């Protein structure tokens, strides 16, 4: 009987540790704004890297390293928001922001793949898409205010 109680308690504690945090609406918006700001920074950095690499202005592996670091930062920004429970009435906004963060990760991943492969022909298109996404991210930040 004692084993059952201990096992049940451990299971409840383990599941409680996996629950998303439930911040206040203001704290959630602050976290969302910061995630978007961080994402804009990384997206624009990779757009700049693509431009510099297209003009042979980056030494060695610098472009690939920058793209990998941007991917890692984007994962952190996305996780900071997606691990929180959105406040009541914010489910639609949360879904939209999550979609934008996922799109940013996908596009930066595509840029990293092109940079690693040396696919110069793809740089201009990827850069344009990243800059368009940056505008969408900025608009989403404005909508949060």
mmCIF file of C-alpha atoms in Angstrom:
data_model
loop_
_atom_site.group_PDB
_atom_site.id
_atom_site.type_symbol
_atom_site.label_atom_id
_atom_site.label_comp_id
_atom_site.label_asym_id
_atom_site.label_seq_id
_atom_site.Cartn_x
_atom_site.Cartn_y
_atom_site.Cartn_z
ATOM 1 C CA UNK A 1 0.000 0.000 0.000
ATOM 2 C CA UNK A 2 2.820 2.376 0.891
ATOM 3 C CA UNK A 3 4.457 1.712 -2.484
ATOM 4 C CA UNK A 4 1.231 2.632 -4.282
ATOM 5 C CA UNK A 5 0.960 5.909 -2.362
ATOM 6 C CA UNK A 6 4.611 6.790 -3.010
ATOM 7 C CA UNK A 7 4.349 5.878 -6.694
ATOM 8 C CA UNK A 8 1.122 7.878 -7.073
ATOM 9 C CA UNK A 9 2.656 10.888 -5.339
ATOM 10 C CA UNK A 10 5.738 10.723 -7.554
ATOM 11 C CA UNK A 11 3.582 10.526 -10.673
ATOM 12 C CA UNK A 12 1.509 13.535 -9.597
ATOM 13 C CA UNK A 13 4.658 15.545 -8.858
ATOM 14 C CA UNK A 14 6.210 14.589 -12.194
ATOM 15 C CA UNK A 15 3.085 15.617 -14.079
ATOM 16 C CA UNK A 16 2.823 18.870 -12.143
ATOM 17 C CA UNK A 17 6.365 19.723 -13.236
ATOM 18 C CA UNK A 18 5.300 19.340 -16.872
ATOM 19 C CA UNK A 19 2.380 21.746 -16.641
ATOM 20 C CA UNK A 20 2.768 25.055 -18.475
ATOM 21 C CA UNK A 21 3.141 28.142 -16.340
ATOM 22 C CA UNK A 22 0.112 30.391 -16.067
ATOM 23 C CA UNK A 23 1.331 33.987 -16.004
ATOM 24 C CA UNK A 24 -0.854 37.029 -15.553
ATOM 25 C CA UNK A 25 -2.124 38.592 -18.797
ATOM 26 C CA UNK A 26 0.434 41.400 -18.460
ATOM 27 C CA UNK A 27 3.303 38.993 -17.863
ATOM 28 C CA UNK A 28 2.195 36.847 -20.799
ATOM 29 C CA UNK A 29 2.150 39.887 -23.091
ATOM 30 C CA UNK A 30 5.604 40.920 -21.845
ATOM 31 C CA UNK A 31 6.956 37.441 -22.577
ATOM 32 C CA UNK A 32 5.274 37.423 -25.997
ATOM 33 C CA UNK A 33 6.704 40.847 -26.831
ATOM 34 C CA UNK A 34 10.195 39.762 -25.790
ATOM 35 C CA UNK A 35 9.942 36.549 -27.830
ATOM 36 C CA UNK A 36 8.902 38.573 -30.876
ATOM 37 C CA UNK A 37 11.650 41.140 -30.338
ATOM 38 C CA UNK A 38 14.267 38.387 -30.048
ATOM 39 C CA UNK A 39 12.876 36.705 -33.148
ATOM 40 C CA UNK A 40 12.964 39.917 -35.185
ATOM 41 C CA UNK A 41 16.594 40.383 -34.196
ATOM 42 C CA UNK A 42 17.576 36.876 -35.276
ATOM 43 C CA UNK A 43 15.582 37.002 -38.517
ATOM 44 C CA UNK A 44 17.144 40.323 -39.493
ATOM 45 C CA UNK A 45 20.612 39.086 -38.529
ATOM 46 C CA UNK A 46 20.280 36.087 -40.820
ATOM 47 C CA UNK A 47 18.975 38.337 -43.608
ATOM 48 C CA UNK A 48 22.114 40.448 -43.169
ATOM 49 C CA UNK A 49 24.310 37.334 -43.162
ATOM 50 C CA UNK A 50 22.752 36.221 -46.449
ATOM 51 C CA UNK A 51 23.446 39.624 -47.967
ATOM 52 C CA UNK A 52 27.040 39.675 -46.728
ATOM 53 C CA UNK A 53 27.660 36.105 -47.858
ATOM 54 C CA UNK A 54 26.219 36.889 -51.309
ATOM 55 C CA UNK A 55 28.887 39.575 -51.621
ATOM 56 C CA UNK A 56 31.698 37.430 -50.185
ATOM 57 C CA UNK A 57 32.066 39.661 -47.142
ATOM 58 C CA UNK A 58 32.185 37.006 -44.437
ATOM 59 C CA UNK A 59 35.270 34.970 -43.638
ATOM 60 C CA UNK A 60 35.285 31.171 -43.565
ATOM 61 C CA UNK A 61 32.427 29.578 -41.713
ATOM 62 C CA UNK A 62 31.117 32.776 -40.116
ATOM 63 C CA UNK A 63 27.832 32.704 -42.055
ATOM 64 C CA UNK A 64 27.058 29.122 -41.091
ATOM 65 C CA UNK A 65 27.955 29.728 -37.473
ATOM 66 C CA UNK A 66 25.757 32.832 -37.334
ATOM 67 C CA UNK A 67 22.835 30.909 -38.844
ATOM 68 C CA UNK A 68 23.226 28.019 -36.390
ATOM 69 C CA UNK A 69 23.368 30.426 -33.447
ATOM 70 C CA UNK A 70 20.266 32.198 -34.747
ATOM 71 C CA UNK A 71 18.428 28.869 -34.928
ATOM 72 C CA UNK A 72 19.354 28.114 -31.343
ATOM 73 C CA UNK A 73 18.232 31.557 -30.163
ATOM 74 C CA UNK A 74 14.949 31.196 -32.022
ATOM 75 C CA UNK A 75 14.288 27.887 -30.297
ATOM 76 C CA UNK A 76 14.784 29.594 -26.935
ATOM 77 C CA UNK A 77 12.480 32.491 -27.866
ATOM 78 C CA UNK A 78 9.798 30.122 -29.110
ATOM 79 C CA UNK A 79 10.032 27.961 -25.998
ATOM 80 C CA UNK A 80 9.738 30.986 -23.710
ATOM 81 C CA UNK A 81 6.281 31.651 -25.113
ATOM 82 C CA UNK A 82 4.969 28.212 -26.006
ATOM 83 C CA UNK A 83 5.589 26.772 -22.545
ATOM 84 C CA UNK A 84 3.194 29.289 -21.015
ATOM 85 C CA UNK A 85 -0.551 28.955 -20.810
ATOM 86 C CA UNK A 86 -2.090 31.920 -22.657
ATOM 87 C CA UNK A 87 -4.542 33.939 -20.582
ATOM 88 C CA UNK A 88 -8.263 33.584 -21.195
ATOM 89 C CA UNK A 89 -9.202 35.265 -24.453
ATOM 90 C CA UNK A 90 -5.659 35.152 -25.871
ATOM 91 C CA UNK A 91 -5.799 31.730 -27.548
ATOM 92 C CA UNK A 92 -6.098 33.251 -31.038
ATOM 93 C CA UNK A 93 -3.210 35.636 -30.436
ATOM 94 C CA UNK A 94 -1.134 32.822 -28.959
ATOM 95 C CA UNK A 95 -1.805 30.655 -32.017
ATOM 96 C CA UNK A 96 -0.855 33.495 -34.400
ATOM 97 C CA UNK A 97 2.348 34.244 -32.490
ATOM 98 C CA UNK A 98 3.236 30.569 -32.334
ATOM 99 C CA UNK A 99 2.745 30.304 -36.099
ATOM 100 C CA UNK A 100 5.003 33.334 -36.672
ATOM 101 C CA UNK A 101 7.719 31.945 -34.406
ATOM 102 C CA UNK A 102 7.532 28.587 -36.171
ATOM 103 C CA UNK A 103 7.740 30.319 -39.560
ATOM 104 C CA UNK A 104 10.815 32.220 -38.395
ATOM 105 C CA UNK A 105 12.491 29.008 -37.288
ATOM 106 C CA UNK A 106 11.657 27.341 -40.591
ATOM 107 C CA UNK A 107 12.967 30.215 -42.695
ATOM 108 C CA UNK A 108 16.178 30.563 -40.695
ATOM 109 C CA UNK A 109 16.660 26.806 -41.037
ATOM 110 C CA UNK A 110 16.274 27.119 -44.814
ATOM 111 C CA UNK A 111 18.812 29.938 -44.824
ATOM 112 C CA UNK A 112 21.257 27.857 -42.797
ATOM 113 C CA UNK A 113 20.850 24.972 -45.232
ATOM 114 C CA UNK A 114 21.487 27.272 -48.206
ATOM 115 C CA UNK A 115 24.512 28.864 -46.508
ATOM 116 C CA UNK A 116 25.996 25.490 -45.648
ATOM 117 C CA UNK A 117 25.423 24.200 -49.176
ATOM 118 C CA UNK A 118 26.825 27.386 -50.706
ATOM 119 C CA UNK A 119 23.589 27.847 -52.652
ATOM 120 C CA UNK A 120 24.250 31.463 -53.695
ATOM 121 C CA UNK A 121 21.238 31.469 -56.031
ATOM 122 C CA UNK A 122 18.857 31.079 -53.066
ATOM 123 C CA UNK A 123 20.249 33.918 -50.932
ATOM 124 C CA UNK A 124 18.281 36.823 -52.422
ATOM 125 C CA UNK A 125 14.917 35.032 -52.198
ATOM 126 C CA UNK A 126 15.581 33.833 -48.655
ATOM 127 C CA UNK A 127 16.694 37.312 -47.601
ATOM 128 C CA UNK A 128 13.524 38.852 -49.030
ATOM 129 C CA UNK A 129 11.327 36.327 -47.273
ATOM 130 C CA UNK A 130 13.124 36.942 -43.983
ATOM 131 C CA UNK A 131 12.686 40.708 -44.282
ATOM 132 C CA UNK A 132 8.981 40.281 -45.095
ATOM 133 C CA UNK A 133 8.631 38.057 -42.041
ATOM 134 C CA UNK A 134 10.407 40.679 -39.953
ATOM 135 C CA UNK A 135 7.694 43.153 -40.945
ATOM 136 C CA UNK A 136 4.996 40.660 -39.908
ATOM 137 C CA UNK A 137 6.714 40.107 -36.569
ATOM 138 C CA UNK A 138 6.914 43.860 -35.970
ATOM 139 C CA UNK A 139 3.212 44.193 -36.792
ATOM 140 C CA UNK A 140 2.421 41.436 -34.295
ATOM 141 C CA UNK A 141 4.409 43.305 -31.634
ATOM 142 C CA UNK A 142 2.368 46.433 -32.343
ATOM 143 C CA UNK A 143 -0.856 44.423 -32.028
ATOM 144 C CA UNK A 144 0.208 43.269 -28.551
ATOM 145 C CA UNK A 145 0.373 46.852 -27.301
#
